[in-house]
Amino acid sequence: MKLKLDLHAIYNNGAEIDRALDAIIAEAIAKKAPLVEIIPGKGSGQLKKRVLRYLDRKDVKALYHRVEKDSDNFGRVFVHFQHGKTKR
């Protein structure tokens, strides 16, 4: 199961972006999803930077295993989870 979050519709609403990111991370944990695909889009890169800063927060970083930037598509970020395993 892969969860997907497309941020195109709320790209200019900072509070809504944070709420959407919080919700998708919580959903991934609740459903034990191994992967979340976040689509900030290509644009100027500012939204992707915001997403990466969010994912780099200490409280958020403790919730997932690793982040992968899509090498084929600049506008996608994958967040990998390892539910039930200790984080390395």
PDB file of N, CA and C in Angstrom:
ATOM      1  N   MET A   1       0.851  -1.181   0.000  1.00  0.00           N
ATOM      2  CA  MET A   1       0.000   0.000   0.000  1.00  0.00           C
ATOM      3  C   MET A   1       0.896   1.244   0.000  1.00  0.00           C
ATOM      4  N   LYS A   2       0.590   2.152  -0.886  1.00  0.00           N
ATOM      5  CA  LYS A   2       1.306   3.424  -0.958  1.00  0.00           C
ATOM      6  C   LYS A   2       0.285   4.540  -0.798  1.00  0.00           C
ATOM      7  N   LEU A   3       0.567   5.468   0.093  1.00  0.00           N
ATOM      8  CA  LEU A   3      -0.287   6.654   0.248  1.00  0.00           C
ATOM      9  C   LEU A   3       0.313   7.776  -0.583  1.00  0.00           C
ATOM     10  N   LYS A   4      -0.553   8.668  -1.038  1.00  0.00           N
ATOM     11  CA  LYS A   4      -0.114   9.737  -1.934  1.00  0.00           C
ATOM     12  C   LYS A   4      -0.694  11.067  -1.462  1.00  0.00           C
ATOM     13  N   LEU A   5       0.142  12.102  -1.462  1.00  0.00           N
ATOM     14  CA  LEU A   5      -0.295  13.450  -1.098  1.00  0.00           C
ATOM     15  C   LEU A   5       0.161  14.405  -2.192  1.00  0.00           C
ATOM     16  N   ASP A   6      -0.798  14.999  -2.883  1.00  0.00           N
ATOM     17  CA  ASP A   6      -0.506  15.970  -3.937  1.00  0.00           C
ATOM     18  C   ASP A   6      -0.737  17.365  -3.364  1.00  0.00           C
ATOM     19  N   LEU A   7       0.296  18.177  -3.320  1.00  0.00           N
ATOM     20  CA  LEU A   7       0.223  19.508  -2.705  1.00  0.00           C
ATOM     21  C   LEU A   7      -0.061  20.625  -3.714  1.00  0.00           C
ATOM     22  N   HIS A   8      -0.323  20.280  -4.958  1.00  0.00           N
ATOM     23  CA  HIS A   8      -0.558  21.308  -5.976  1.00  0.00           C
ATOM     24  C   HIS A   8      -1.688  22.279  -5.584  1.00  0.00           C
ATOM     25  N   ALA A   9      -2.767  21.752  -5.050  1.00  0.00           N
ATOM     26  CA  ALA A   9      -3.944  22.576  -4.768  1.00  0.00           C
ATOM     27  C   ALA A   9      -3.737  23.549  -3.605  1.00  0.00           C
ATOM     28  N   ILE A  10      -2.780  23.256  -2.713  1.00  0.00           N
ATOM     29  CA  ILE A  10      -2.604  24.105  -1.526  1.00  0.00           C
ATOM     30  C   ILE A  10      -1.190  24.686  -1.452  1.00  0.00           C
ATOM     31  N   TYR A  11      -0.528  24.793  -2.590  1.00  0.00           N
ATOM     32  CA  TYR A  11       0.877  25.196  -2.622  1.00  0.00           C
ATOM     33  C   TYR A  11       1.171  26.526  -1.937  1.00  0.00           C
ATOM     34  N   ASN A  12       0.194  27.425  -1.849  1.00  0.00           N
ATOM     35  CA  ASN A  12       0.443  28.755  -1.288  1.00  0.00           C
ATOM     36  C   ASN A  12      -0.173  28.958   0.089  1.00  0.00           C
ATOM     37  N   ASN A  13      -0.545  27.888   0.767  1.00  0.00           N
ATOM     38  CA  ASN A  13      -1.159  27.989   2.084  1.00  0.00           C
ATOM     39  C   ASN A  13      -0.319  27.192   3.084  1.00  0.00           C
ATOM     40  N   GLY A  14       0.596  27.887   3.754  1.00  0.00           N
ATOM     41  CA  GLY A  14       1.548  27.232   4.647  1.00  0.00           C
ATOM     42  C   GLY A  14       0.918  26.395   5.736  1.00  0.00           C
ATOM     43  N   ALA A  15      -0.098  26.917   6.398  1.00  0.00           N
ATOM     44  CA  ALA A  15      -0.751  26.178   7.488  1.00  0.00           C
ATOM     45  C   ALA A  15      -1.426  24.918   6.952  1.00  0.00           C
ATOM     46  N   GLU A  16      -2.047  25.015   5.796  1.00  0.00           N
ATOM     47  CA  GLU A  16      -2.723  23.864   5.196  1.00  0.00           C
ATOM     48  C   GLU A  16      -1.710  22.804   4.747  1.00  0.00           C
ATOM     49  N   ILE A  17      -0.562  23.234   4.275  1.00  0.00           N
ATOM     50  CA  ILE A  17       0.490  22.294   3.880  1.00  0.00           C
ATOM     51  C   ILE A  17       0.942  21.491   5.093  1.00  0.00           C
ATOM     52  N   ASP A  18       1.195  22.173   6.205  1.00  0.00           N
ATOM     53  CA  ASP A  18       1.622  21.477   7.421  1.00  0.00           C
ATOM     54  C   ASP A  18       0.546  20.510   7.910  1.00  0.00           C
ATOM     55  N   ARG A  19      -0.714  20.923   7.854  1.00  0.00           N
ATOM     56  CA  ARG A  19      -1.814  20.033   8.269  1.00  0.00           C
ATOM     57  C   ARG A  19      -1.885  18.801   7.375  1.00  0.00           C
ATOM     58  N   ALA A  20      -1.722  19.000   6.075  1.00  0.00           N
ATOM     59  CA  ALA A  20      -1.775  17.875   5.135  1.00  0.00           C
ATOM     60  C   ALA A  20      -0.611  16.917   5.371  1.00  0.00           C
ATOM     61  N   LEU A  21       0.579  17.459   5.621  1.00  0.00           N
ATOM     62  CA  LEU A  21       1.737  16.611   5.897  1.00  0.00           C
ATOM     63  C   LEU A  21       1.556  15.844   7.204  1.00  0.00           C
ATOM     64  N   ASP A  22       1.078  16.533   8.254  1.00  0.00           N
ATOM     65  CA  ASP A  22       0.794  15.864   9.528  1.00  0.00           C
ATOM     66  C   ASP A  22      -0.199  14.726   9.321  1.00  0.00           C
ATOM     67  N   ALA A  23      -1.242  14.980   8.550  1.00  0.00           N
ATOM     68  CA  ALA A  23      -2.303  13.991   8.337  1.00  0.00           C
ATOM     69  C   ALA A  23      -1.799  12.778   7.570  1.00  0.00           C
ATOM     70  N   ILE A  24      -0.989  12.985   6.540  1.00  0.00           N
ATOM     71  CA  ILE A  24      -0.531  11.849   5.737  1.00  0.00           C
ATOM     72  C   ILE A  24       0.467  10.998   6.528  1.00  0.00           C
ATOM     73  N   ILE A  25       1.297  11.626   7.348  1.00  0.00           N
ATOM     74  CA  ILE A  25       2.242  10.871   8.192  1.00  0.00           C
ATOM     75  C   ILE A  25       1.456  10.059   9.224  1.00  0.00           C
ATOM     76  N   ALA A  26       0.458  10.677   9.842  1.00  0.00           N
ATOM     77  CA  ALA A  26      -0.375   9.974  10.829  1.00  0.00           C
ATOM     78  C   ALA A  26      -1.127   8.813  10.176  1.00  0.00           C
ATOM     79  N   GLU A  27      -1.642   9.030   8.970  1.00  0.00           N
ATOM     80  CA  GLU A  27      -2.358   7.974   8.260  1.00  0.00           C
ATOM     81  C   GLU A  27      -1.420   6.813   7.923  1.00  0.00           C
ATOM     82  N   ALA A  28      -0.204   7.126   7.497  1.00  0.00           N
ATOM     83  CA  ALA A  28       0.767   6.075   7.174  1.00  0.00           C
ATOM     84  C   ALA A  28       1.075   5.225   8.406  1.00  0.00           C
ATOM     85  N   ILE A  29       1.198   5.874   9.551  1.00  0.00           N
ATOM     86  CA  ILE A  29       1.472   5.140  10.788  1.00  0.00           C
ATOM     87  C   ILE A  29       0.266   4.291  11.183  1.00  0.00           C
ATOM     88  N   ALA A  30      -0.926   4.883  11.117  1.00  0.00           N
ATOM     89  CA  ALA A  30      -2.147   4.167  11.508  1.00  0.00           C
ATOM     90  C   ALA A  30      -2.410   2.961  10.607  1.00  0.00           C
ATOM     91  N   LYS A  31      -2.164   3.118   9.313  1.00  0.00           N
ATOM     92  CA  LYS A  31      -2.440   2.038   8.352  1.00  0.00           C
ATOM     93  C   LYS A  31      -1.217   1.158   8.094  1.00  0.00           C
ATOM     94  N   LYS A  32      -0.119   1.486   8.769  1.00  0.00           N
ATOM     95  CA  LYS A  32       1.147   0.765   8.579  1.00  0.00           C
ATOM     96  C   LYS A  32       1.563   0.717   7.106  1.00  0.00           C
ATOM     97  N   ALA A  33       1.380   1.833   6.433  1.00  0.00           N
ATOM     98  CA  ALA A  33       1.779   1.942   5.028  1.00  0.00           C
ATOM     99  C   ALA A  33       3.308   2.023   4.955  1.00  0.00           C
ATOM    100  N   PRO A  34       3.923   1.276   4.070  1.00  0.00           N
ATOM    101  CA  PRO A  34       5.385   1.311   3.972  1.00  0.00           C
ATOM    102  C   PRO A  34       5.925   2.522   3.203  1.00  0.00           C
ATOM    103  N   LEU A  35       5.044   3.197   2.450  1.00  0.00           N
ATOM    104  CA  LEU A  35       5.522   4.267   1.577  1.00  0.00           C
ATOM    105  C   LEU A  35       4.484   5.374   1.425  1.00  0.00           C
ATOM    106  N   VAL A  36       4.963   6.613   1.503  1.00  0.00           N
ATOM    107  CA  VAL A  36       4.137   7.784   1.209  1.00  0.00           C
ATOM    108  C   VAL A  36       4.818   8.548   0.084  1.00  0.00           C
ATOM    109  N   GLU A  37       4.048   8.858  -0.948  1.00  0.00           N
ATOM    110  CA  GLU A  37       4.544   9.669  -2.062  1.00  0.00           C
ATOM    111  C   GLU A  37       3.986  11.072  -1.872  1.00  0.00           C
ATOM    112  N   ILE A  38       4.872  12.047  -1.766  1.00  0.00           N
ATOM    113  CA  ILE A  38       4.466  13.445  -1.623  1.00  0.00           C
ATOM    114  C   ILE A  38       4.833  14.149  -2.925  1.00  0.00           C
ATOM    115  N   ILE A  39       3.853  14.846  -3.491  1.00  0.00           N
ATOM    116  CA  ILE A  39       4.064  15.529  -4.768  1.00  0.00           C
ATOM    117  C   ILE A  39       3.976  17.042  -4.550  1.00  0.00           C
ATOM    118  N   PRO A  40       5.129  17.681  -4.357  1.00  0.00           N
ATOM    119  CA  PRO A  40       5.121  19.136  -4.253  1.00  0.00           C
ATOM    120  C   PRO A  40       5.107  19.793  -5.630  1.00  0.00           C
ATOM    121  N   GLY A  41       5.401  19.030  -6.657  1.00  0.00           N
ATOM    122  CA  GLY A  41       5.465  19.576  -8.011  1.00  0.00           C
ATOM    123  C   GLY A  41       6.842  20.163  -8.279  1.00  0.00           C
ATOM    124  N   LYS A  42       7.064  20.529  -9.514  1.00  0.00           N
ATOM    125  CA  LYS A  42       8.383  21.027  -9.905  1.00  0.00           C
ATOM    126  C   LYS A  42       8.516  22.503  -9.582  1.00  0.00           C
ATOM    127  N   GLY A  43       7.779  23.346 -10.208  1.00  0.00           N
ATOM    128  CA  GLY A  43       7.781  24.782  -9.912  1.00  0.00           C
ATOM    129  C   GLY A  43       9.158  25.354  -9.633  1.00  0.00           C
ATOM    130  N   SER A  44       9.218  26.275  -8.669  1.00  0.00           N
ATOM    131  CA  SER A  44      10.477  26.931  -8.330  1.00  0.00           C
ATOM    132  C   SER A  44      11.303  26.109  -7.344  1.00  0.00           C
ATOM    133  N   GLY A  45      10.707  25.079  -6.785  1.00  0.00           N
ATOM    134  CA  GLY A  45      11.412  24.253  -5.821  1.00  0.00           C
ATOM    135  C   GLY A  45      11.175  24.653  -4.373  1.00  0.00           C
ATOM    136  N   GLN A  46      10.480  25.775  -4.159  1.00  0.00           N
ATOM    137  CA  GLN A  46      10.250  26.249  -2.790  1.00  0.00           C
ATOM    138  C   GLN A  46       9.354  25.310  -1.990  1.00  0.00           C
ATOM    139  N   LEU A  47       8.325  24.767  -2.627  1.00  0.00           N
ATOM    140  CA  LEU A  47       7.418  23.857  -1.925  1.00  0.00           C
ATOM    141  C   LEU A  47       8.148  22.558  -1.562  1.00  0.00           C
ATOM    142  N   LYS A  48       8.978  22.062  -2.450  1.00  0.00           N
ATOM    143  CA  LYS A  48       9.756  20.854  -2.149  1.00  0.00           C
ATOM    144  C   LYS A  48      10.694  21.126  -0.980  1.00  0.00           C
ATOM    145  N   LYS A  49      11.321  22.296  -0.952  1.00  0.00           N
ATOM    146  CA  LYS A  49      12.200  22.649   0.157  1.00  0.00           C
ATOM    147  C   LYS A  49      11.425  22.699   1.464  1.00  0.00           C
ATOM    148  N   ARG A  50      10.207  23.223   1.411  1.00  0.00           N
ATOM    149  CA  ARG A  50       9.366  23.285   2.614  1.00  0.00           C
ATOM    150  C   ARG A  50       9.038  21.878   3.109  1.00  0.00           C
ATOM    151  N   VAL A  51       8.698  20.980   2.177  1.00  0.00           N
ATOM    152  CA  VAL A  51       8.386  19.588   2.528  1.00  0.00           C
ATOM    153  C   VAL A  51       9.613  18.928   3.162  1.00  0.00           C
ATOM    154  N   LEU A  52      10.778  19.114   2.574  1.00  0.00           N
ATOM    155  CA  LEU A  52      11.997  18.506   3.103  1.00  0.00           C
ATOM    156  C   LEU A  52      12.355  19.077   4.475  1.00  0.00           C
ATOM    157  N   ARG A  53      12.139  20.383   4.685  1.00  0.00           N
ATOM    158  CA  ARG A  53      12.366  20.975   6.012  1.00  0.00           C
ATOM    159  C   ARG A  53      11.414  20.376   7.034  1.00  0.00           C
ATOM    160  N   TYR A  54      10.153  20.180   6.636  1.00  0.00           N
ATOM    161  CA  TYR A  54       9.167  19.551   7.521  1.00  0.00           C
ATOM    162  C   TYR A  54       9.638  18.144   7.896  1.00  0.00           C
ATOM    163  N   LEU A  55      10.036  17.365   6.911  1.00  0.00           N
ATOM    164  CA  LEU A  55      10.467  15.985   7.150  1.00  0.00           C
ATOM    165  C   LEU A  55      11.755  15.918   7.968  1.00  0.00           C
ATOM    166  N   ASP A  56      12.530  16.985   7.979  1.00  0.00           N
ATOM    167  CA  ASP A  56      13.788  17.018   8.711  1.00  0.00           C
ATOM    168  C   ASP A  56      13.613  17.433  10.172  1.00  0.00           C
ATOM    169  N   ARG A  57      12.402  17.848  10.530  1.00  0.00           N
ATOM    170  CA  ARG A  57      12.140  18.204  11.932  1.00  0.00           C
ATOM    171  C   ARG A  57      12.363  16.974  12.809  1.00  0.00           C
ATOM    172  N   LYS A  58      12.979  17.180  13.965  1.00  0.00           N
ATOM    173  CA  LYS A  58      13.323  16.059  14.847  1.00  0.00           C
ATOM    174  C   LYS A  58      12.101  15.220  15.218  1.00  0.00           C
ATOM    175  N   ASP A  59      10.977  15.869  15.542  1.00  0.00           N
ATOM    176  CA  ASP A  59       9.776  15.128  15.945  1.00  0.00           C
ATOM    177  C   ASP A  59       9.195  14.312  14.800  1.00  0.00           C
ATOM    178  N   VAL A  60       9.326  14.796  13.583  1.00  0.00           N
ATOM    179  CA  VAL A  60       8.800  14.088  12.414  1.00  0.00           C
ATOM    180  C   VAL A  60       9.779  12.997  11.982  1.00  0.00           C
ATOM    181  N   LYS A  61      11.054  13.314  12.006  1.00  0.00           N
ATOM    182  CA  LYS A  61      12.090  12.373  11.570  1.00  0.00           C
ATOM    183  C   LYS A  61      12.041  11.070  12.367  1.00  0.00           C
ATOM    184  N   ALA A  62      11.614  11.146  13.610  1.00  0.00           N
ATOM    185  CA  ALA A  62      11.532   9.959  14.468  1.00  0.00           C
ATOM    186  C   ALA A  62      10.431   8.995  14.019  1.00  0.00           C
ATOM    187  N   LEU A  63       9.543   9.448  13.141  1.00  0.00           N
ATOM    188  CA  LEU A  63       8.381   8.654  12.748  1.00  0.00           C
ATOM    189  C   LEU A  63       8.600   7.796  11.502  1.00  0.00           C
ATOM    190  N   TYR A  64       9.591   8.118  10.700  1.00  0.00           N
ATOM    191  CA  TYR A  64       9.794   7.379   9.450  1.00  0.00           C
ATOM    192  C   TYR A  64      11.215   6.831   9.370  1.00  0.00           C
ATOM    193  N   HIS A  65      11.439   5.964   8.381  1.00  0.00           N
ATOM    194  CA  HIS A  65      12.741   5.320   8.219  1.00  0.00           C
ATOM    195  C   HIS A  65      13.703   6.162   7.372  1.00  0.00           C
ATOM    196  N   ARG A  66      13.254   6.567   6.162  1.00  0.00           N
ATOM    197  CA  ARG A  66      14.130   7.353   5.292  1.00  0.00           C
ATOM    198  C   ARG A  66      13.319   8.119   4.253  1.00  0.00           C
ATOM    199  N   VAL A  67      13.964   9.134   3.671  1.00  0.00           N
ATOM    200  CA  VAL A  67      13.359   9.952   2.613  1.00  0.00           C
ATOM    201  C   VAL A  67      14.154   9.707   1.338  1.00  0.00           C
ATOM    202  N   GLU A  68      13.418   9.589   0.238  1.00  0.00           N
ATOM    203  CA  GLU A  68      14.055   9.383  -1.068  1.00  0.00           C
ATOM    204  C   GLU A  68      13.522  10.445  -2.025  1.00  0.00           C
ATOM    205  N   LYS A  69      14.449  11.193  -2.621  1.00  0.00           N
ATOM    206  CA  LYS A  69      14.065  12.157  -3.652  1.00  0.00           C
ATOM    207  C   LYS A  69      14.072  11.409  -4.974  1.00  0.00           C
ATOM    208  N   ASP A  70      12.990  11.488  -5.704  1.00  0.00           N
ATOM    209  CA  ASP A  70      12.866  10.764  -6.976  1.00  0.00           C
ATOM    210  C   ASP A  70      13.884  11.301  -7.974  1.00  0.00           C
ATOM    211  N   SER A  71      14.780  10.436  -8.423  1.00  0.00           N
ATOM    212  CA  SER A  71      15.818  10.861  -9.366  1.00  0.00           C
ATOM    213  C   SER A  71      15.257  11.087 -10.774  1.00  0.00           C
ATOM    214  N   ASP A  72      14.110  10.479 -11.072  1.00  0.00           N
ATOM    215  CA  ASP A  72      13.505  10.632 -12.397  1.00  0.00           C
ATOM    216  C   ASP A  72      12.526  11.797 -12.475  1.00  0.00           C
ATOM    217  N   ASN A  73      12.019  12.230 -11.313  1.00  0.00           N
ATOM    218  CA  ASN A  73      11.004  13.281 -11.294  1.00  0.00           C
ATOM    219  C   ASN A  73      11.288  14.210 -10.121  1.00  0.00           C
ATOM    220  N   PHE A  74      11.803  15.398 -10.395  1.00  0.00           N
ATOM    221  CA  PHE A  74      12.176  16.367  -9.362  1.00  0.00           C
ATOM    222  C   PHE A  74      10.997  16.701  -8.450  1.00  0.00           C
ATOM    223  N   GLY A  75       9.773  16.569  -8.942  1.00  0.00           N
ATOM    224  CA  GLY A  75       8.589  16.978  -8.203  1.00  0.00           C
ATOM    225  C   GLY A  75       7.987  15.916  -7.301  1.00  0.00           C
ATOM    226  N   ARG A  76       8.764  14.887  -6.938  1.00  0.00           N
ATOM    227  CA  ARG A  76       8.244  13.833  -6.060  1.00  0.00           C
ATOM    228  C   ARG A  76       9.249  13.506  -4.960  1.00  0.00           C
ATOM    229  N   VAL A  77       8.691  13.209  -3.763  1.00  0.00           N
ATOM    230  CA  VAL A  77       9.492  12.786  -2.627  1.00  0.00           C
ATOM    231  C   VAL A  77       8.816  11.546  -2.050  1.00  0.00           C
ATOM    232  N   PHE A  78       9.609  10.531  -1.751  1.00  0.00           N
ATOM    233  CA  PHE A  78       9.073   9.310  -1.143  1.00  0.00           C
ATOM    234  C   PHE A  78       9.536   9.235   0.306  1.00  0.00           C
ATOM    235  N   VAL A  79       8.598   8.901   1.192  1.00  0.00           N
ATOM    236  CA  VAL A  79       8.916   8.716   2.605  1.00  0.00           C
ATOM    237  C   VAL A  79       8.677   7.243   2.917  1.00  0.00           C
ATOM    238  N   HIS A  80       9.727   6.567   3.361  1.00  0.00           N
ATOM    239  CA  HIS A  80       9.667   5.135   3.643  1.00  0.00           C
ATOM    240  C   HIS A  80       9.508   4.904   5.151  1.00  0.00           C
ATOM    241  N   PHE A  81       8.655   3.956   5.495  1.00  0.00           N
ATOM    242  CA  PHE A  81       8.402   3.605   6.897  1.00  0.00           C
ATOM    243  C   PHE A  81       8.791   2.157   7.132  1.00  0.00           C
ATOM    244  N   GLN A  82       9.223   1.859   8.351  1.00  0.00           N
ATOM    245  CA  GLN A  82       9.468   0.477   8.777  1.00  0.00           C
ATOM    246  C   GLN A  82       8.707   0.294  10.083  1.00  0.00           C
ATOM    247  N   HIS A  83       7.468  -0.059   9.972  1.00  0.00           N
ATOM    248  CA  HIS A  83       6.610  -0.202  11.144  1.00  0.00           C
ATOM    249  C   HIS A  83       7.005  -1.433  11.947  1.00  0.00           C
ATOM    250  N   GLY A  84       7.111  -1.228  13.257  1.00  0.00           N
ATOM    251  CA  GLY A  84       7.425  -2.335  14.137  1.00  0.00           C
ATOM    252  C   GLY A  84       8.892  -2.677  14.208  1.00  0.00           C
ATOM    253  N   LYS A  85       9.726  -1.987  13.452  1.00  0.00           N
ATOM    254  CA  LYS A  85      11.176  -2.207  13.491  1.00  0.00           C
ATOM    255  C   LYS A  85      11.805  -0.984  14.139  1.00  0.00           C
ATOM    256  N   THR A  86      12.929  -1.198  14.769  1.00  0.00           N
ATOM    257  CA  THR A  86      13.605  -0.066  15.384  1.00  0.00           C
ATOM    258  C   THR A  86      14.320   0.730  14.299  1.00  0.00           C
ATOM    259  N   LYS A  87      14.318   2.034  14.479  1.00  0.00           N
ATOM    260  CA  LYS A  87      14.969   2.914  13.506  1.00  0.00           C
ATOM    261  C   LYS A  87      16.477   2.892  13.717  1.00  0.00           C
ATOM    262  N   ARG A  88      17.212   2.851  12.634  1.00  0.00           N
ATOM    263  CA  ARG A  88      18.686   2.823  12.729  1.00  0.00           C
ATOM    264  C   ARG A  88      19.244   4.212  12.710  1.00  0.00           C
TER     265      ARG A  88
END
